[in-house]
Tab-separated table of C-alpha atoms and ligand atoms in Angstrom:
chain	number	residue	atom	x	y	z
A	20	MET	CA	-20.475	1.606	-8.763
A	21	LYS	CA	-23.180	4.019	-7.626
A	22	GLN	CA	-22.876	7.688	-8.565
A	23	TYR	CA	-24.588	10.496	-6.675
A	24	HIS	CA	-24.841	14.145	-7.594
A	25	PHE	CA	-26.189	16.882	-5.283
A	26	PRO	CA	-26.920	20.557	-5.921
A	27	GLN	CA	-25.493	21.128	-2.451
A	28	ILE	CA	-24.092	19.006	0.326
A	29	ASP	CA	-21.959	19.461	3.449
A	30	SER	CA	-18.921	17.647	2.036
A	31	THR	CA	-18.752	15.051	-0.748
A	32	ASN	CA	-16.047	13.261	1.269
A	33	ASP	CA	-18.324	12.964	4.312
A	34	PHE	CA	-21.222	11.709	2.223
A	35	ALA	CA	-19.026	9.158	0.445
A	36	LYS	CA	-17.843	7.880	3.863
A	37	GLU	CA	-21.433	7.524	4.995
A	38	LEU	CA	-22.366	5.628	1.826
A	39	LEU	CA	-19.497	3.191	2.292
A	40	LYS	CA	-21.370	1.790	5.299
A	41	THR	CA	-23.613	0.053	2.768
A	42	GLU	CA	-21.880	0.398	-0.615
A	43	SER	CA	-18.521	-0.959	-1.759
A	44	GLU	CA	-17.663	1.719	-4.326
A	45	VAL	CA	-19.187	5.189	-4.747
A	46	MET	CA	-18.694	8.440	-6.570
A	47	VAL	CA	-20.189	11.635	-5.139
A	48	THR	CA	-20.200	15.018	-6.854
A	49	ALA	CA	-21.869	18.307	-5.965
A	50	ASP	CA	-22.448	21.809	-7.306
A	51	PHE	CA	-21.657	23.283	-3.901
A	52	GLN	CA	-20.325	22.245	-0.498
A	53	TYR	CA	-21.209	24.206	2.611
A	54	LYS	CA	-18.688	22.354	4.802
A	55	GLY	CA	-15.980	21.519	2.279
A	56	ARG	CA	-12.724	20.466	3.915
A	57	GLY	CA	-9.128	20.734	2.901
A	58	ARG	CA	-5.899	19.413	4.366
A	59	SER	CA	-5.096	20.097	8.044
A	60	SER	CA	-8.779	20.843	8.848
A	61	ARG	CA	-8.789	23.928	6.631
A	62	GLU	CA	-11.996	24.972	4.897
A	63	TRP	CA	-12.393	24.351	1.165
A	64	VAL	CA	-14.730	27.024	-0.076
A	65	GLY	CA	-15.855	27.635	-3.651
A	66	ASP	CA	-18.605	29.096	-5.815
A	67	TYR	CA	-21.891	27.339	-6.471
A	68	GLY	CA	-21.858	25.452	-9.790
A	69	ASN	CA	-18.462	26.701	-10.877
A	70	ASN	CA	-16.072	24.012	-9.670
A	71	ILE	CA	-15.502	20.302	-9.306
A	72	TYR	CA	-16.330	18.876	-5.882
A	73	PHE	CA	-15.728	15.158	-6.329
A	74	SER	CA	-15.202	12.153	-4.067
A	75	TYR	CA	-14.516	8.544	-4.917
A	76	GLY	CA	-14.823	6.008	-2.115
A	77	ILE	CA	-13.983	2.338	-1.864
A	78	ARG	CA	-14.260	-0.344	0.757
A	79	HIS	CA	-11.140	-2.447	0.843
A	80	ASP	CA	-12.908	-5.660	1.841
A	81	PHE	CA	-14.571	-5.560	-1.589
A	82	ILE	CA	-12.084	-3.621	-3.704
A	83	PRO	CA	-8.519	-3.871	-2.426
A	84	VAL	CA	-6.239	-1.832	-4.653
A	85	PHE	CA	-3.063	-0.697	-2.926
A	86	ASP	CA	-1.416	-1.940	0.304
A	87	ASN	CA	0.523	1.297	0.636
A	88	ILE	CA	-2.200	3.842	1.398
A	89	ILE	CA	-0.226	6.893	0.246
A	90	LEU	CA	-0.793	5.607	-3.292
A	91	TYR	CA	-4.475	6.703	-3.170
A	92	GLN	CA	-3.491	10.321	-2.695
A	93	ILE	CA	-0.843	9.936	-5.376
A	94	ALA	CA	-3.447	8.464	-7.777
A	95	GLY	CA	-5.736	11.429	-7.052
A	96	CYS	CA	-3.040	14.011	-7.796
A	97	LEU	CA	-1.852	12.251	-10.956
A	98	ALA	CA	-5.472	11.873	-12.145
A	99	VAL	CA	-6.079	15.616	-11.841
A	100	LYS	CA	-2.884	16.423	-13.680
A	101	SER	CA	-3.527	13.989	-16.552
A	102	LEU	CA	-7.145	15.191	-16.830
A	103	LEU	CA	-6.099	18.841	-17.040
A	104	ILE	CA	-3.437	18.137	-19.640
A	105	GLU	CA	-5.857	16.050	-21.736
A	106	GLN	CA	-8.632	18.628	-21.597
A	107	THR	CA	-6.579	21.779	-22.164
A	108	PHE	CA	-3.975	20.332	-24.563
A	109	SER	CA	-1.413	22.260	-22.543
A	110	ASN	CA	1.167	21.232	-20.005
A	111	VAL	CA	1.273	24.128	-17.579
A	112	PHE	CA	0.374	21.905	-14.625
A	113	LYS	CA	2.668	20.683	-11.868
A	114	LEU	CA	2.263	18.717	-8.658
A	115	LYS	CA	3.205	20.347	-5.374
A	116	TYR	CA	3.843	18.357	-2.208
A	117	PRO	CA	1.807	16.949	-0.636
A	118	ASN	CA	-1.511	17.248	-2.469
A	119	ASP	CA	-1.734	20.338	-4.658
A	120	ILE	CA	-1.954	20.722	-8.415
A	121	MET	CA	-0.593	24.031	-9.603
A	122	ALA	CA	-0.987	25.882	-12.913
A	123	LEU	CA	1.340	28.413	-14.500
A	124	ASP	CA	-0.512	31.691	-15.029
A	125	SER	CA	-0.040	34.298	-17.751
A	126	ILE	CA	2.627	36.158	-15.760
A	127	GLY	CA	4.684	33.060	-15.059
A	128	ILE	CA	3.568	32.310	-11.495
A	129	TYR	CA	2.374	28.891	-10.321
A	130	LYS	CA	-1.002	29.093	-8.584
A	131	LYS	CA	-3.151	26.404	-6.988
A	132	ILE	CA	-5.890	25.028	-9.231
A	133	SER	CA	-6.733	21.833	-7.363
A	134	GLY	CA	-6.295	19.993	-4.074
A	135	VAL	CA	-6.742	16.353	-3.105
A	136	LEU	CA	-7.932	15.287	0.348
A	137	THR	CA	-7.607	11.542	0.858
A	138	GLU	CA	-9.156	10.147	4.026
A	139	HIS	CA	-8.925	6.622	5.393
A	140	SER	CA	-10.950	4.732	7.992
A	141	PHE	CA	-9.250	2.123	10.136
A	142	VAL	CA	-10.293	-0.783	12.294
A	143	GLY	CA	-7.218	-1.265	14.461
A	144	SER	CA	-4.306	-1.012	12.057
A	145	GLN	CA	-6.393	-2.264	9.133
A	146	CYS	CA	-7.445	0.350	6.572
A	147	THR	CA	-11.069	-0.475	5.753
A	148	ASN	CA	-12.218	2.466	3.577
A	149	THR	CA	-10.611	5.156	1.499
A	150	VAL	CA	-12.190	8.312	0.146
A	151	ILE	CA	-10.288	10.375	-2.424
A	152	GLY	CA	-11.725	13.899	-2.434
A	153	ILE	CA	-10.853	16.243	-5.269
A	154	GLY	CA	-11.595	19.923	-5.697
A	155	ILE	CA	-10.722	21.612	-9.002
A	156	ASN	CA	-11.324	25.284	-9.730
A	157	ILE	CA	-13.056	25.380	-13.103
A	158	ASN	CA	-15.181	28.469	-13.784
A	159	GLN	CA	-14.574	30.467	-10.615
A	160	SER	CA	-13.085	33.817	-11.558
A	161	GLU	CA	-12.764	35.502	-8.161
A	162	PHE	CA	-11.287	34.215	-4.951
A	163	ALA	CA	-11.367	35.336	-1.326
A	164	ASP	CA	-8.722	37.892	-0.310
A	165	GLU	CA	-6.596	35.308	1.554
A	166	ILE	CA	-6.100	33.178	-1.565
A	167	TYR	CA	-6.529	35.802	-4.274
A	168	HIS	CA	-2.828	35.791	-5.173
A	169	THR	CA	-2.309	32.052	-4.877
A	170	ALA	CA	-5.391	30.489	-6.530
A	171	THR	CA	-6.435	30.128	-10.139
A	172	SER	CA	-9.026	28.311	-12.255
A	173	LEU	CA	-9.354	26.935	-15.772
A	174	LYS	CA	-11.475	29.966	-16.656
A	175	ILE	CA	-8.790	32.403	-15.496
A	176	LEU	CA	-6.308	30.429	-17.594
A	177	GLY	CA	-8.600	30.927	-20.615
A	178	TYR	CA	-10.380	27.554	-20.820
A	179	ASN	CA	-14.136	27.113	-20.990
A	180	LEU	CA	-14.978	23.521	-20.103
A	181	ASN	CA	-18.099	21.610	-19.102
A	182	ILE	CA	-18.077	20.540	-15.449
A	183	ASP	CA	-20.340	17.472	-15.858
A	184	LEU	CA	-18.120	16.112	-18.569
A	185	LEU	CA	-14.998	16.834	-16.512
A	186	ASN	CA	-16.462	14.952	-13.538
A	187	GLN	CA	-16.992	11.869	-15.710
A	188	LYS	CA	-13.535	12.149	-17.248
A	189	LEU	CA	-12.004	12.592	-13.793
A	190	GLU	CA	-13.436	9.224	-12.777
A	191	THR	CA	-11.830	7.626	-15.843
A	192	HIS	CA	-8.455	9.205	-15.083
A	193	LEU	CA	-8.638	8.216	-11.424
A	194	LYS	CA	-9.440	4.617	-12.279
A	195	TYR	CA	-6.592	4.544	-14.757
A	196	TRP	CA	-4.091	5.587	-12.064
A	197	LEU	CA	-5.642	3.252	-9.487
A	198	SER	CA	-5.100	0.365	-11.887
A	199	LYS	CA	-1.385	1.106	-12.216
A	200	ASP	CA	1.286	-1.036	-10.679
A	201	PRO	CA	2.247	0.389	-7.219
A	202	VAL	CA	5.964	0.748	-7.928
A	203	SER	CA	5.481	2.565	-11.200
A	204	ILE	CA	2.841	5.007	-9.900
A	205	PHE	CA	5.087	5.843	-6.927
A	206	ASN	CA	8.091	6.419	-9.182
A	207	ILE	CA	6.069	8.590	-11.558
A	208	TRP	CA	4.933	10.703	-8.582
A	209	VAL	CA	8.502	11.129	-7.309
A	210	LYS	CA	9.582	12.252	-10.770
A	211	GLU	CA	6.628	14.613	-11.217
A	212	LEU	CA	7.093	16.167	-7.766
A	213	ASN	CA	10.712	16.895	-8.553
A	214	ILE	CA	11.408	17.893	-4.953
A	215	GLU	CA	14.472	15.735	-4.165
A	216	GLY	CA	17.521	17.932	-3.628
A	217	LYS	CA	15.438	21.112	-3.264
A	218	MET	CA	15.686	23.594	-0.398
A	219	VAL	CA	12.456	24.024	1.552
A	220	LYS	CA	11.199	26.227	4.360
A	221	VAL	CA	9.337	24.298	7.038
A	222	ILE	CA	6.693	26.487	8.643
A	223	GLY	CA	7.596	26.835	12.321
A	224	SER	CA	11.351	26.496	11.726
A	225	ASP	CA	13.752	29.315	10.817
A	226	ASP	CA	16.302	26.899	9.374
A	227	ASN	CA	16.837	25.842	5.773
A	228	TRP	CA	16.083	22.238	4.973
A	229	GLN	CA	17.106	20.202	1.957
A	230	ILE	CA	14.973	17.318	0.764
A	231	ASP	CA	17.113	14.209	0.656
A	232	SER	CA	14.536	11.712	-0.608
A	233	ILE	CA	10.919	10.577	-0.522
A	234	LEU	CA	10.218	7.675	1.819
A	235	ASP	CA	7.968	4.740	0.861
A	236	ASP	CA	5.140	6.100	3.027
A	237	GLY	CA	5.202	9.393	1.110
A	238	ARG	CA	7.001	11.433	3.775
A	239	LEU	CA	9.908	13.648	2.805
A	240	LEU	CA	13.264	13.075	4.449
A	241	ALA	CA	14.714	16.554	5.024
A	242	ILE	CA	18.154	17.522	6.316
A	243	ASN	CA	18.658	20.701	8.326
A	244	GLN	CA	21.382	22.672	6.556
A	245	ASN	CA	22.564	24.274	9.822
A	246	ASN	CA	23.094	21.170	11.977
A	247	ASP	CA	22.460	18.058	9.800
A	248	GLU	CA	19.374	17.161	11.848
A	249	GLU	CA	16.991	14.840	9.972
A	250	LYS	CA	13.264	15.442	9.824
A	251	LYS	CA	10.429	13.509	8.270
A	252	ILE	CA	7.901	15.835	6.698
A	253	ASP	CA	4.386	14.570	6.097
A	254	ASN	CA	0.943	15.661	4.890
A	255	GLY	CA	0.304	17.638	8.043
A	256	ASP	CA	3.440	19.802	7.796
A	257	SER	CA	3.402	23.003	5.828
A	258	ILE	CA	6.404	23.654	3.654
A	259	ARG	CA	7.341	26.311	1.123
A	260	TYR	CA	9.521	25.669	-1.867
A	261	LYS	CA	9.906	26.678	-5.477
A	262	ILE	CA	8.239	24.373	-7.930
A	263	GLY	CA	9.300	24.080	-11.528
B	242	BTN	C1	-6.608	20.717	-0.030
B	242	BTN	O1	-6.008	21.272	-0.947
B	242	BTN	O2	-6.407	21.031	1.146
B	242	BTN	C2	-7.561	19.612	-0.363
B	242	BTN	C3	-8.887	20.140	-0.843
B	242	BTN	C4	-9.876	19.037	-1.154
B	242	BTN	C5	-11.251	19.578	-1.474
B	242	BTN	C6	-12.170	18.496	-1.934
B	242	BTN	S1	-13.647	19.137	-2.672
B	242	BTN	C7	-14.353	17.552	-2.666
B	242	BTN	C8	-13.957	16.869	-1.373
B	242	BTN	N1	-14.874	17.190	-0.309
B	242	BTN	C9	-14.306	17.914	0.661
B	242	BTN	O3	-14.883	18.339	1.692
B	242	BTN	N2	-13.012	18.133	0.367
B	242	BTN	C10	-12.639	17.502	-0.882
């Protein structure tokens, strides 16, 4: 596998996609992204040199791993969580649907420390490439007003860790989860998410919804508590619920 590191780049995910035109497996990291992307076309902005901006890309004609493509995002989220637990010796980290890793802060509130953006390329219905993009807030101590109350970093939590080392360890954790059997990784994710049975607010709906179960493709099956309507919630939907 080829590894690339840049002082700055538009987006490590975009560069990894570009590289997959000629490479079968790549890892791209950067000190800064000037066009970093998050879920639902949101921006992913962070300090220079203070965070992890990491992408791992594979071409499925060379390295087929999972048939069910949701498992790549799941592997990314579980890799971040296991890395953070290993490196901090603490278990204050939880997964939040669909792609966030949250950390419990000193006043008992869960805040976002990491997000995973998994992108696939298709030829017809065939998934040809996957890029797992991971951002983790490491040494950033201040955040923009809009996310000030909802974001945290390892530094804010009191940990002082080396970003280069974390990038290498993240690769190891990701590969560990990618090597897991599909059924067990999915079941571990369902257990870690702990969202079945919970009440959620779906942005754009005034009603209360209860999560019935998690479907094989990673969508949530929600039941409207007012009229029993069923709804399938996916990556693109925004929901609010209490984790923990
Ligand atoms: C999210 O929470 O919405 C996902 C954020 C993913 C950010 C990472 S940083 C590395 C990679 N490159 C990008 O442009 N985005 C992902």
